[in-house]
Tab-separated table of C-alpha atoms in Angstrom:
chain	number	residue	atom	x	y	z
A	18	UNK	CA	0.000	0.000	0.000
A	19	UNK	CA	2.846	2.359	0.878
A	20	UNK	CA	4.376	1.831	-2.557
A	21	UNK	CA	1.026	2.525	-4.229
A	22	UNK	CA	0.719	5.843	-2.386
A	23	UNK	CA	4.282	6.757	-3.345
A	24	UNK	CA	3.616	5.913	-7.014
A	25	UNK	CA	0.385	7.951	-7.004
A	26	UNK	CA	2.192	10.895	-5.443
A	27	UNK	CA	4.969	10.687	-8.051
A	28	UNK	CA	2.441	10.615	-10.869
A	29	UNK	CA	0.587	13.575	-9.374
A	30	UNK	CA	3.804	15.581	-9.084
A	31	UNK	CA	4.807	14.767	-12.649
A	32	UNK	CA	1.428	16.006	-13.864
A	33	UNK	CA	1.121	19.191	-11.832
A	34	UNK	CA	4.705	20.146	-10.943
A	35	UNK	CA	6.254	21.023	-7.603
A	36	UNK	CA	4.493	21.850	-4.315
A	37	UNK	CA	4.359	25.585	-5.048
A	38	UNK	CA	2.394	24.989	-8.263
A	39	UNK	CA	0.008	22.644	-6.460
A	40	UNK	CA	-0.488	25.174	-3.656
A	41	UNK	CA	-1.196	27.913	-6.212
A	42	UNK	CA	-3.710	25.660	-7.974
A	43	UNK	CA	-5.562	24.836	-4.748
A	44	UNK	CA	-5.599	28.470	-3.659
A	45	UNK	CA	-6.904	29.545	-7.033
A	46	UNK	CA	-9.754	27.061	-6.750
A	47	UNK	CA	-10.568	28.212	-3.196
A	48	UNK	CA	-10.599	31.860	-4.306
A	49	UNK	CA	-13.042	31.088	-7.093
A	50	UNK	CA	-15.339	29.206	-4.712
A	51	UNK	CA	-15.232	31.956	-2.072
A	52	UNK	CA	-16.042	34.646	-4.619
A	53	UNK	CA	-18.915	32.601	-6.051
A	54	UNK	CA	-20.449	32.135	-2.582
A	55	UNK	CA	-20.093	35.786	-1.505
A	56	UNK	CA	-21.428	37.158	-4.798
A	57	UNK	CA	-24.316	34.716	-4.546
A	58	UNK	CA	-25.179	35.992	-1.066
A	59	UNK	CA	-24.852	39.739	-1.652
A	60	UNK	CA	-24.741	40.401	-5.381
A	61	UNK	CA	-21.936	42.241	-7.186
A	62	UNK	CA	-23.531	45.689	-6.964
A	63	UNK	CA	-24.149	45.500	-3.208
A	64	UNK	CA	-20.633	44.221	-2.560
A	65	UNK	CA	-19.193	47.225	-4.426
A	66	UNK	CA	-21.450	49.633	-2.554
A	67	UNK	CA	-20.634	48.170	0.877
A	68	UNK	CA	-16.931	48.130	0.126
A	69	UNK	CA	-16.872	51.816	-0.850
A	70	UNK	CA	-18.898	52.754	2.229
A	71	UNK	CA	-16.574	50.759	4.502
A	72	UNK	CA	-13.357	52.118	2.980
A	73	UNK	CA	-14.616	55.707	3.078
A	74	UNK	CA	-13.965	58.548	0.694
A	75	UNK	CA	-10.340	59.185	1.633
A	76	UNK	CA	-7.509	58.275	-0.707
A	77	UNK	CA	-5.738	55.980	1.774
A	78	UNK	CA	-5.090	52.319	1.112
A	79	UNK	CA	-7.730	49.855	2.257
A	80	UNK	CA	-5.344	48.150	4.673
A	81	UNK	CA	-5.263	51.356	6.771
A	82	UNK	CA	-8.997	50.985	7.343
A	83	UNK	CA	-8.551	47.286	8.068
A	84	UNK	CA	-5.965	48.036	10.750
A	85	UNK	CA	-8.204	50.665	12.325
A	86	UNK	CA	-10.845	47.939	12.706
A	87	UNK	CA	-8.330	45.430	14.107
A	88	UNK	CA	-7.044	48.068	16.525
A	89	UNK	CA	-10.508	48.955	17.787
A	90	UNK	CA	-12.017	47.512	20.955
A	91	UNK	CA	-15.143	46.227	19.199
A	92	UNK	CA	-14.778	42.416	19.036
A	93	UNK	CA	-14.878	41.314	15.415
A	94	UNK	CA	-16.522	38.004	16.238
A	95	UNK	CA	-19.370	39.781	18.026
A	96	UNK	CA	-19.771	42.573	15.458
A	97	UNK	CA	-19.898	41.111	11.918
A	98	UNK	CA	-20.995	44.459	10.445
A	99	UNK	CA	-17.499	45.854	11.033
A	100	UNK	CA	-16.266	44.116	7.870
A	101	UNK	CA	-17.494	44.344	4.244
A	102	UNK	CA	-18.345	41.179	2.249
A	103	UNK	CA	-14.841	40.650	0.743
A	104	UNK	CA	-13.445	40.345	4.282
A	105	UNK	CA	-16.169	38.204	5.843
A	106	UNK	CA	-14.330	34.929	5.243
A	107	UNK	CA	-11.252	36.381	6.970
A	108	UNK	CA	-13.124	37.374	10.123
A	109	UNK	CA	-11.754	34.570	12.319
A	110	UNK	CA	-8.161	35.330	11.306
A	111	UNK	CA	-8.644	39.060	11.883
A	112	UNK	CA	-10.242	38.405	15.278
A	113	UNK	CA	-7.098	36.462	16.188
A	114	UNK	CA	-4.963	39.456	15.139
A	115	UNK	CA	-7.223	41.741	17.186
A	116	UNK	CA	-6.732	39.626	20.321
A	117	UNK	CA	-2.962	39.668	19.837
A	118	UNK	CA	-2.987	43.426	19.197
A	119	UNK	CA	-4.892	44.220	22.383
A	120	UNK	CA	-2.687	41.843	24.369
A	121	UNK	CA	0.414	43.605	23.077
A	122	UNK	CA	-0.888	47.051	24.016
A	123	UNK	CA	-1.882	46.069	27.553
A	124	UNK	CA	1.226	43.976	28.243
A	125	UNK	CA	3.604	46.614	26.878
A	126	UNK	CA	1.829	49.330	28.872
A	127	UNK	CA	2.268	47.356	32.091
A	128	UNK	CA	5.864	46.603	31.121
A	129	UNK	CA	6.521	50.367	31.054
A	130	UNK	CA	6.067	50.428	34.839
A	131	UNK	CA	9.094	48.114	35.248
A	132	UNK	CA	11.024	48.536	31.976
A	133	UNK	CA	13.316	45.877	30.592
A	134	UNK	CA	16.896	46.287	31.831
A	135	UNK	CA	20.008	46.130	29.664
A	136	UNK	CA	22.273	43.042	29.956
A	137	UNK	CA	24.912	45.174	31.657
A	138	UNK	CA	22.475	46.487	34.234
A	139	UNK	CA	21.174	42.973	34.922
A	140	UNK	CA	24.721	41.715	35.464
A	141	UNK	CA	25.512	44.476	37.955
A	142	UNK	CA	22.202	44.100	39.787
A	143	UNK	CA	22.028	40.312	40.113
A	144	UNK	CA	25.601	39.066	39.584
A	145	UNK	CA	25.223	35.276	39.341
A	146	UNK	CA	21.734	35.034	40.815
A	147	UNK	CA	20.236	32.743	38.171
A	148	UNK	CA	16.785	32.677	39.783
A	149	UNK	CA	16.540	36.463	39.598
A	150	UNK	CA	17.833	36.541	36.022
A	151	UNK	CA	15.282	33.907	35.040
A	152	UNK	CA	12.457	35.900	36.616
A	153	UNK	CA	13.565	38.976	34.684
A	154	UNK	CA	13.790	37.020	31.425
A	155	UNK	CA	10.317	35.481	31.734
A	156	UNK	CA	8.470	38.462	33.221
A	157	UNK	CA	6.767	39.504	29.973
A	158	UNK	CA	5.728	35.932	29.181
A	159	UNK	CA	4.140	35.595	32.626
A	160	UNK	CA	2.210	38.837	32.098
A	161	UNK	CA	1.078	37.631	28.661
A	162	UNK	CA	-0.280	34.415	30.144
A	163	UNK	CA	-2.120	36.178	32.981
A	164	UNK	CA	-3.634	38.769	30.653
A	165	UNK	CA	-5.005	35.934	28.547
A	166	UNK	CA	-3.839	37.270	25.197
A	167	UNK	CA	-3.328	33.834	23.655
A	168	UNK	CA	-6.122	33.472	21.056
A	169	UNK	CA	-5.703	29.676	21.092
A	170	UNK	CA	-6.404	29.321	24.825
A	171	UNK	CA	-9.676	27.576	25.724
A	172	UNK	CA	-10.720	30.527	27.852
A	173	UNK	CA	-8.595	33.648	27.583
A	174	UNK	CA	-10.865	35.974	29.566
A	175	UNK	CA	-8.923	37.701	32.345
A	176	UNK	CA	-10.381	36.947	35.772
A	177	UNK	CA	-10.132	38.972	38.985
A	178	UNK	CA	-7.615	36.405	40.206
A	179	UNK	CA	-5.513	36.995	37.086
A	180	UNK	CA	-5.705	40.739	37.696
A	181	UNK	CA	-4.385	40.275	41.226
A	182	UNK	CA	-1.628	38.073	39.826
A	183	UNK	CA	-0.610	40.713	37.279
A	184	UNK	CA	-0.418	43.371	39.995
A	185	UNK	CA	1.699	41.137	42.216
A	186	UNK	CA	4.045	40.292	39.338
A	187	UNK	CA	4.774	44.005	38.850
A	188	UNK	CA	5.292	44.662	42.555
A	189	UNK	CA	7.418	41.535	42.985
A	190	UNK	CA	9.756	42.532	40.154
A	191	UNK	CA	10.108	46.055	41.588
A	192	UNK	CA	10.943	44.614	45.009
A	193	UNK	CA	13.552	42.303	43.512
A	194	UNK	CA	15.183	45.246	41.770
A	195	UNK	CA	15.066	47.427	44.873
A	196	UNK	CA	15.991	45.193	47.831
A	197	UNK	CA	17.384	48.141	49.815
A	198	UNK	CA	14.825	50.739	48.803
A	199	UNK	CA	14.761	53.659	51.170
A	200	UNK	CA	11.823	55.863	52.000
A	201	UNK	CA	8.227	54.777	52.023
A	202	UNK	CA	8.386	51.418	50.210
A	203	UNK	CA	4.756	50.678	51.029
A	204	UNK	CA	3.657	53.882	49.317
A	205	UNK	CA	5.616	53.018	46.165
A	206	UNK	CA	4.113	49.530	46.047
A	207	UNK	CA	0.622	50.957	46.498
A	208	UNK	CA	1.267	53.366	43.616
A	209	UNK	CA	2.436	50.498	41.397
A	210	UNK	CA	-0.661	48.470	42.224
A	211	UNK	CA	-2.931	51.424	41.423
A	212	UNK	CA	-1.140	52.225	38.156
A	213	UNK	CA	-1.255	48.604	37.007
A	214	UNK	CA	-4.997	48.358	37.622
A	215	UNK	CA	-5.581	51.664	35.846
A	216	UNK	CA	-3.718	50.474	32.761
A	217	UNK	CA	-5.774	47.289	32.619
A	218	UNK	CA	-9.165	48.855	33.371
A	219	UNK	CA	-8.964	52.174	31.507
A	220	UNK	CA	-9.366	51.678	27.771
A	221	UNK	CA	-8.305	55.278	27.105
A	222	UNK	CA	-5.317	55.199	29.464
A	223	UNK	CA	-2.660	57.607	28.070
A	224	UNK	CA	0.056	54.938	27.895
A	225	UNK	CA	-2.238	52.493	26.141
A	226	UNK	CA	-3.328	55.172	23.671
A	227	UNK	CA	0.275	56.151	22.915
A	228	UNK	CA	1.442	52.580	22.323
A	229	UNK	CA	-1.670	51.793	20.298
A	230	UNK	CA	-0.944	54.708	17.944
A	231	UNK	CA	2.696	53.706	17.573
A	232	UNK	CA	1.843	50.080	16.833
A	233	UNK	CA	-0.925	51.003	14.373
A	234	UNK	CA	1.349	53.453	12.548
A	235	UNK	CA	4.097	50.860	12.354
A	236	UNK	CA	1.795	48.116	11.068
A	237	UNK	CA	0.176	50.441	8.504
A	238	UNK	CA	3.553	51.498	7.161
A	239	UNK	CA	4.912	47.955	7.024
A	240	UNK	CA	1.833	46.290	5.513
A	241	UNK	CA	1.648	48.895	2.713
A	242	UNK	CA	5.145	47.903	1.558
A	243	UNK	CA	6.516	44.690	0.037
A	244	UNK	CA	7.753	42.088	2.492
A	245	UNK	CA	11.232	42.629	3.917
A	246	UNK	CA	12.642	39.077	4.167
A	247	UNK	CA	14.029	38.370	7.613
A	248	UNK	CA	17.309	36.926	6.357
A	249	UNK	CA	17.886	39.831	3.944
A	250	UNK	CA	17.052	42.669	6.307
A	251	UNK	CA	19.941	45.105	6.642
A	252	UNK	CA	20.330	48.062	8.955
A	253	UNK	CA	17.829	48.998	11.648
A	254	UNK	CA	14.301	47.658	11.153
A	255	UNK	CA	12.763	50.258	13.444
A	256	UNK	CA	9.451	51.524	12.175
A	257	UNK	CA	8.385	55.063	12.971
A	258	UNK	CA	5.139	56.836	12.177
A	259	UNK	CA	4.604	57.641	8.516
A	260	UNK	CA	2.964	56.596	5.293
A	261	UNK	CA	4.236	54.029	2.849
A	262	UNK	CA	5.938	55.050	-0.380
A	263	UNK	CA	4.137	52.553	-2.602
A	264	UNK	CA	1.555	49.753	-2.303
A	265	UNK	CA	2.575	46.132	-1.947
A	266	UNK	CA	3.121	44.247	-5.191
A	267	UNK	CA	0.126	42.296	-6.436
A	268	UNK	CA	0.156	38.527	-6.036
A	269	UNK	CA	0.808	36.663	-9.284
A	270	UNK	CA	-0.468	33.089	-9.746
A	271	UNK	CA	3.046	31.817	-10.457
A	272	UNK	CA	4.505	33.258	-7.265
A	273	UNK	CA	4.502	31.862	-3.754
A	274	UNK	CA	2.001	33.184	-1.247
A	275	UNK	CA	3.585	36.311	0.363
A	276	UNK	CA	2.578	35.243	3.873
A	277	UNK	CA	4.724	32.121	3.423
A	278	UNK	CA	7.856	34.281	3.507
A	279	UNK	CA	9.520	34.953	6.900
A	280	UNK	CA	9.385	38.711	7.473
A	281	UNK	CA	11.875	40.954	9.233
A	282	UNK	CA	10.905	41.963	12.755
A	283	UNK	CA	8.819	45.075	13.281
A	284	UNK	CA	10.300	47.147	16.098
A	285	UNK	CA	8.147	49.789	17.744
A	286	UNK	CA	9.274	52.194	20.461
A	287	UNK	CA	7.846	51.106	23.809
A	288	UNK	CA	7.132	47.578	22.557
A	289	UNK	CA	10.731	46.460	22.348
A	290	UNK	CA	10.792	43.445	24.641
A	291	UNK	CA	12.019	40.424	22.595
A	292	UNK	CA	8.935	38.491	23.704
A	293	UNK	CA	6.756	41.032	21.861
A	294	UNK	CA	8.484	40.443	18.523
A	295	UNK	CA	7.021	36.952	18.220
A	296	UNK	CA	3.490	38.304	18.629
A	297	UNK	CA	4.099	41.186	16.213
A	298	UNK	CA	5.376	38.698	13.628
A	299	UNK	CA	2.199	36.693	14.205
A	300	UNK	CA	0.014	39.771	13.594
A	301	UNK	CA	1.997	40.672	10.479
A	302	UNK	CA	1.656	37.128	9.147
A	303	UNK	CA	-2.134	37.225	9.556
A	304	UNK	CA	-2.382	40.656	7.912
A	305	UNK	CA	-0.188	39.615	4.984
A	306	UNK	CA	-2.236	36.465	4.523
A	307	UNK	CA	-5.527	38.390	4.474
A	308	UNK	CA	-4.091	41.155	2.315
A	309	UNK	CA	-2.762	38.773	-0.338
A	310	UNK	CA	-5.917	36.691	-0.344
A	311	UNK	CA	-8.265	39.655	-0.717
A	312	UNK	CA	-6.131	41.387	-3.347
A	313	UNK	CA	-6.030	38.263	-5.493
A	314	UNK	CA	-9.713	37.384	-4.994
A	315	UNK	CA	-11.335	40.836	-5.096
A	316	UNK	CA	-8.923	42.954	-7.118
A	317	UNK	CA	-11.750	44.510	-9.154
A	318	UNK	CA	-13.491	45.654	-5.951
A	319	UNK	CA	-10.357	47.101	-4.335
A	320	UNK	CA	-9.866	49.676	-7.095
A	321	UNK	CA	-13.265	51.254	-6.463
């Protein structure tokens, strides 16, 4: 039986070519089916009308509007009207990006209360205390878990117990860094507890708003440009606020899917902890995937 499967696979490959050609063929078929279903549900004229209304009358690229939706606090899974028909089939993926985005903003805002220390500072502060160094290294990951920002968790809603845990993590790290703190230590710890709770509970907290704007600006600039391959990136990859110079190249049937390419890290001021880079790469991957899919499936609608 194993030999039969191998022979069938060889014959299939000889007929259709390598894996990239097969992947392109399957994606092309899926795009055709998706378009047929959506047009059948809404009709071509209504799809065009809803797309133009959603995108607005400005001259910006459509991905800017998409990122504004992802960066909003309205849950995409609970508010289907936030997306036009060409993006309906991407709603689950975009909801995942939204969860990651919000997790990044809250975690990075809390991290600002006890900023990451340089390797030199850590060495001076802790010497060879491996337990302390390990706690410093995993602090952001522990916050991420308590905040519940993992979209694949069974239940990622933050509980009151998690909130208490987040507060204690911040205070514990401050204590470890300041073993001989003078003055009113209790007052400082109370302030840290209050500030941590404010960051979590206040949607319009100034730090959250600042980091949200920086991350949105960085994502908008990056996603409007062609992919910068991770292995070919040269010089600083820091992204500052600004508009892109040109739109991303259109997907051609003979090319690989852009989201399959590893992309250089996106670095944003205030969200510089190495643990954040993994989640920003994840968001970028989702956005590239949706962008490429929509541009190749609904190219006639995007130009409206």
